[in-house]
Amino acid sequence: MQAAPAVRRTRPAQPTLPTLQAAARPEKGGPTMTEEWMPAAGWEGLYEVSDQGRVRSVERRVHYTRMGFDETRRVPARIKKPTPHPLTGHLYVHLYRNNVRSAVKVHHLVLVTFVGPCPLGMEGCHANDVADDNRLENLRWDTHIENCKDRSRNRAPATHCGRNHEFTQENTMRLKGGKRRCRKCHNETQRAGKRRAREAA
């Protein structure tokens, strides 16, 4: 009886390092995770907003009058480029309706769309206090007091006082409530007060 030919087993090819790196690399300019889009509340049919804090226009045709003639043009879908507020850093997008431009806060648009209208007496809060991080998981409606608490929790301890004196162990006064005070500034204030008292006498 003739023996059956031996079957040669081969190990499946393993992906190379460049292949793994390419698979793990996110698309350039795009989000790094699944992104959910919804019609922007109050701007349905015109704009959409995602749970990652991005806003895009909806492809549509716009009717307008030019030199007495009715014309139509196509508005393509595109991601809106936000503008940071010069003081707060909050991101705004300019949205158009009937040729009227409106500046809208991105984090408000995300919250109104995915959570609902702002309750009375509340405001949009960033959990990590990063003004341009408008991911839904980082946002919530809450009171102004809680918003201030976020800032306190996320603020890194200052290394210098307002007059640029370093908070060393010798130069730090501990006050009630855990607050700190610059000892050098305190001493200078005390001396200035005594000097004014002598001059007034």
Coordinates of C-alpha atoms in Angstrom, one line a residue:
M1 CA 0.0 0.0 0.0
Q2 CA 1.5 3.3 -1.1
A3 CA 1.9 5.9 1.7
A4 CA 0.0 9.1 1.5
P5 CA 2.2 12.1 0.5
A6 CA 3.2 14.3 3.5
V7 CA 1.2 17.5 3.9
R8 CA 3.4 20.5 4.3
R9 CA 2.0 22.9 6.9
T10 CA 3.0 26.6 6.5
R11 CA 2.5 29.3 9.1
P12 CA 0.3 32.2 8.0
A13 CA 2.3 35.3 7.1
Q14 CA 2.5 37.8 9.9
P15 CA 1.9 41.4 9.2
T16 CA 5.0 43.5 9.1
L17 CA 5.6 46.5 11.3
P18 CA 5.0 49.1 8.6
T19 CA 1.6 47.3 7.8
L20 CA 0.6 47.4 11.5
Q21 CA 1.6 51.1 11.8
A22 CA -0.4 52.0 8.7
A23 CA -3.5 50.2 10.0
A24 CA -3.2 52.0 13.3
R25 CA -2.6 55.4 11.8
P26 CA -5.7 57.6 11.8
E27 CA -6.8 59.3 8.6
K28 CA -5.1 62.6 8.1
G29 CA -7.2 65.4 9.4
G30 CA -10.0 63.1 10.6
P31 CA -11.2 61.9 14.0
T32 CA -9.4 58.9 15.7
M33 CA -12.6 57.1 16.6
T34 CA -16.2 56.5 15.4
E35 CA -17.9 59.9 14.8
E36 CA -21.6 60.3 15.2
W37 CA -23.3 63.1 13.2
M38 CA -26.7 64.6 13.8
P39 CA -28.6 67.5 12.3
A40 CA -27.6 70.6 14.2
A41 CA -30.5 71.7 16.5
G42 CA -32.1 74.8 15.1
W43 CA -30.1 74.4 11.8
E44 CA -31.7 71.3 10.4
G45 CA -31.2 70.9 6.7
L46 CA -28.3 73.3 6.7
Y47 CA -25.7 72.0 9.1
E48 CA -24.7 68.9 11.1
V49 CA -22.7 68.5 14.2
S50 CA -20.8 65.5 15.5
D51 CA -20.1 64.1 19.0
Q52 CA -16.4 64.9 18.4
G53 CA -17.2 68.7 18.2
R54 CA -17.0 69.2 14.5
V55 CA -19.6 71.1 12.4
R56 CA -20.2 70.6 8.7
S57 CA -22.6 72.1 6.1
V58 CA -25.1 69.9 4.3
E59 CA -25.0 69.8 0.5
R60 CA -27.9 71.8 -0.8
R61 CA -29.0 74.2 -3.5
V62 CA -29.5 77.8 -2.6
H63 CA -31.8 80.2 -4.5
Y64 CA -30.9 83.8 -4.7
T65 CA -31.5 86.9 -6.8
R66 CA -28.7 88.5 -8.8
M67 CA -29.1 91.7 -10.9
G68 CA -32.9 91.0 -10.9
F69 CA -32.6 87.4 -12.0
D70 CA -33.4 84.3 -9.9
E71 CA -30.4 82.0 -9.8
T72 CA -29.5 78.8 -8.0
R73 CA -26.1 77.6 -6.8
R74 CA -24.9 74.4 -5.2
V75 CA -23.5 74.6 -1.7
P76 CA -21.2 71.6 -1.2
A77 CA -20.9 69.7 2.1
R78 CA -17.7 70.7 4.0
I79 CA -16.3 70.9 7.5
K80 CA -16.6 74.3 9.0
K81 CA -13.4 75.9 10.3
P82 CA -14.0 77.2 13.8
T83 CA -12.6 80.5 15.1
P84 CA -11.3 80.8 18.7
H85 CA -12.5 83.6 20.9
P86 CA -9.5 85.9 21.6
L87 CA -10.2 86.0 25.3
T88 CA -11.9 82.7 26.3
G89 CA -10.5 80.4 23.7
H90 CA -14.0 79.0 23.0
L91 CA -14.5 77.9 19.4
Y92 CA -17.2 79.6 17.2
V93 CA -18.5 78.8 13.8
H94 CA -20.2 81.2 11.4
L95 CA -23.5 79.7 10.2
Y96 CA -25.7 81.2 7.4
R97 CA -29.4 81.2 6.9
N98 CA -31.2 83.4 4.4
N99 CA -27.9 85.3 3.8
V100 CA -27.7 86.2 7.5
R101 CA -24.5 85.2 9.3
S102 CA -24.7 84.0 13.0
A103 CA -21.7 83.3 15.3
V104 CA -22.5 80.1 17.2
K105 CA -20.5 78.5 20.1
V106 CA -19.5 75.0 19.1
H107 CA -19.8 73.5 22.5
H108 CA -23.3 75.0 22.9
L109 CA -24.3 73.5 19.5
V110 CA -23.0 70.1 20.5
L111 CA -24.9 70.1 23.8
V112 CA -28.2 71.5 22.3
T113 CA -28.1 68.8 19.6
F114 CA -27.1 65.7 21.6
V115 CA -28.4 66.6 25.1
G116 CA -31.1 69.2 24.7
P117 CA -31.8 72.9 25.4
C118 CA -29.8 74.6 28.2
P119 CA -31.8 74.4 31.5
L120 CA -32.6 77.7 33.1
G121 CA -29.6 79.1 35.2
M122 CA -27.1 76.7 33.6
E123 CA -24.2 77.1 31.1
G124 CA -22.0 74.9 28.9
C125 CA -19.1 73.4 30.9
H126 CA -15.9 71.6 29.8
A127 CA -15.0 68.9 32.3
N128 CA -11.3 69.3 31.6
D129 CA -11.5 73.1 31.3
V130 CA -9.9 73.0 27.8
A131 CA -12.0 75.5 25.9
D132 CA -11.5 74.0 22.4
D133 CA -12.2 70.4 23.5
N134 CA -15.7 70.1 22.3
R135 CA -16.2 66.3 22.4
L136 CA -19.6 65.4 23.8
E137 CA -18.1 63.3 26.6
N138 CA -16.3 66.4 27.8
L139 CA -19.4 68.7 27.9
R140 CA -22.4 69.1 30.1
W141 CA -24.9 71.7 31.2
D142 CA -24.2 72.8 34.8
T143 CA -24.3 75.8 37.1
H144 CA -21.8 78.7 37.0
I145 CA -20.5 77.6 40.4
E146 CA -19.7 74.1 39.2
N147 CA -18.0 75.5 36.1
C148 CA -15.8 77.6 38.4
K149 CA -15.0 74.4 40.4
D150 CA -13.9 72.8 37.2
R151 CA -11.4 75.6 36.7
S152 CA -10.1 75.3 40.2
R153 CA -9.7 71.5 39.9
N154 CA -7.9 71.7 36.6
R155 CA -5.7 74.7 37.3
A156 CA -2.1 73.8 37.8
P157 CA -0.7 75.3 41.1
A158 CA 1.1 78.6 40.4
T159 CA 4.9 78.5 40.9
H160 CA 5.2 82.3 41.3
C161 CA 3.0 85.1 42.7
G162 CA 1.7 88.0 40.7
R163 CA 4.9 89.9 41.3
N164 CA 7.0 86.9 40.0
H165 CA 8.3 85.9 43.5
E166 CA 8.8 82.1 43.6
F167 CA 6.6 80.1 46.0
T168 CA 9.5 78.4 47.8
Q169 CA 9.0 76.8 51.2
E170 CA 10.5 79.8 53.0
N171 CA 8.5 82.3 50.9
T172 CA 5.1 80.7 51.2
M173 CA 2.5 81.5 53.9
R174 CA -0.3 79.0 54.4
L175 CA -3.7 80.6 54.9
K176 CA -7.1 79.2 56.0
G177 CA -8.7 77.0 53.4
G178 CA -5.4 75.9 52.0
K179 CA -4.7 79.1 50.1
R180 CA -1.1 80.4 49.7
R181 CA 0.3 83.9 50.0
C182 CA 3.7 85.2 49.0
R183 CA 5.6 86.0 52.2
K184 CA 7.8 88.6 50.4
C185 CA 4.7 90.5 49.1
H186 CA 3.1 90.3 52.5
N187 CA 6.2 91.8 54.2
E188 CA 6.4 94.5 51.5
T189 CA 2.8 95.4 52.1
Q190 CA 3.3 95.6 55.8
R191 CA 6.3 97.9 55.5
A192 CA 4.5 100.1 53.0
G193 CA 1.6 100.4 55.4
K194 CA 3.8 101.4 58.3
R195 CA 5.6 103.9 56.2
R196 CA 2.4 105.6 55.1
A197 CA 1.3 105.7 58.8
R198 CA 4.5 107.5 59.8
E199 CA 4.2 110.0 57.0
A200 CA 0.6 110.8 58.0
A201 CA 1.5 111.3 61.6

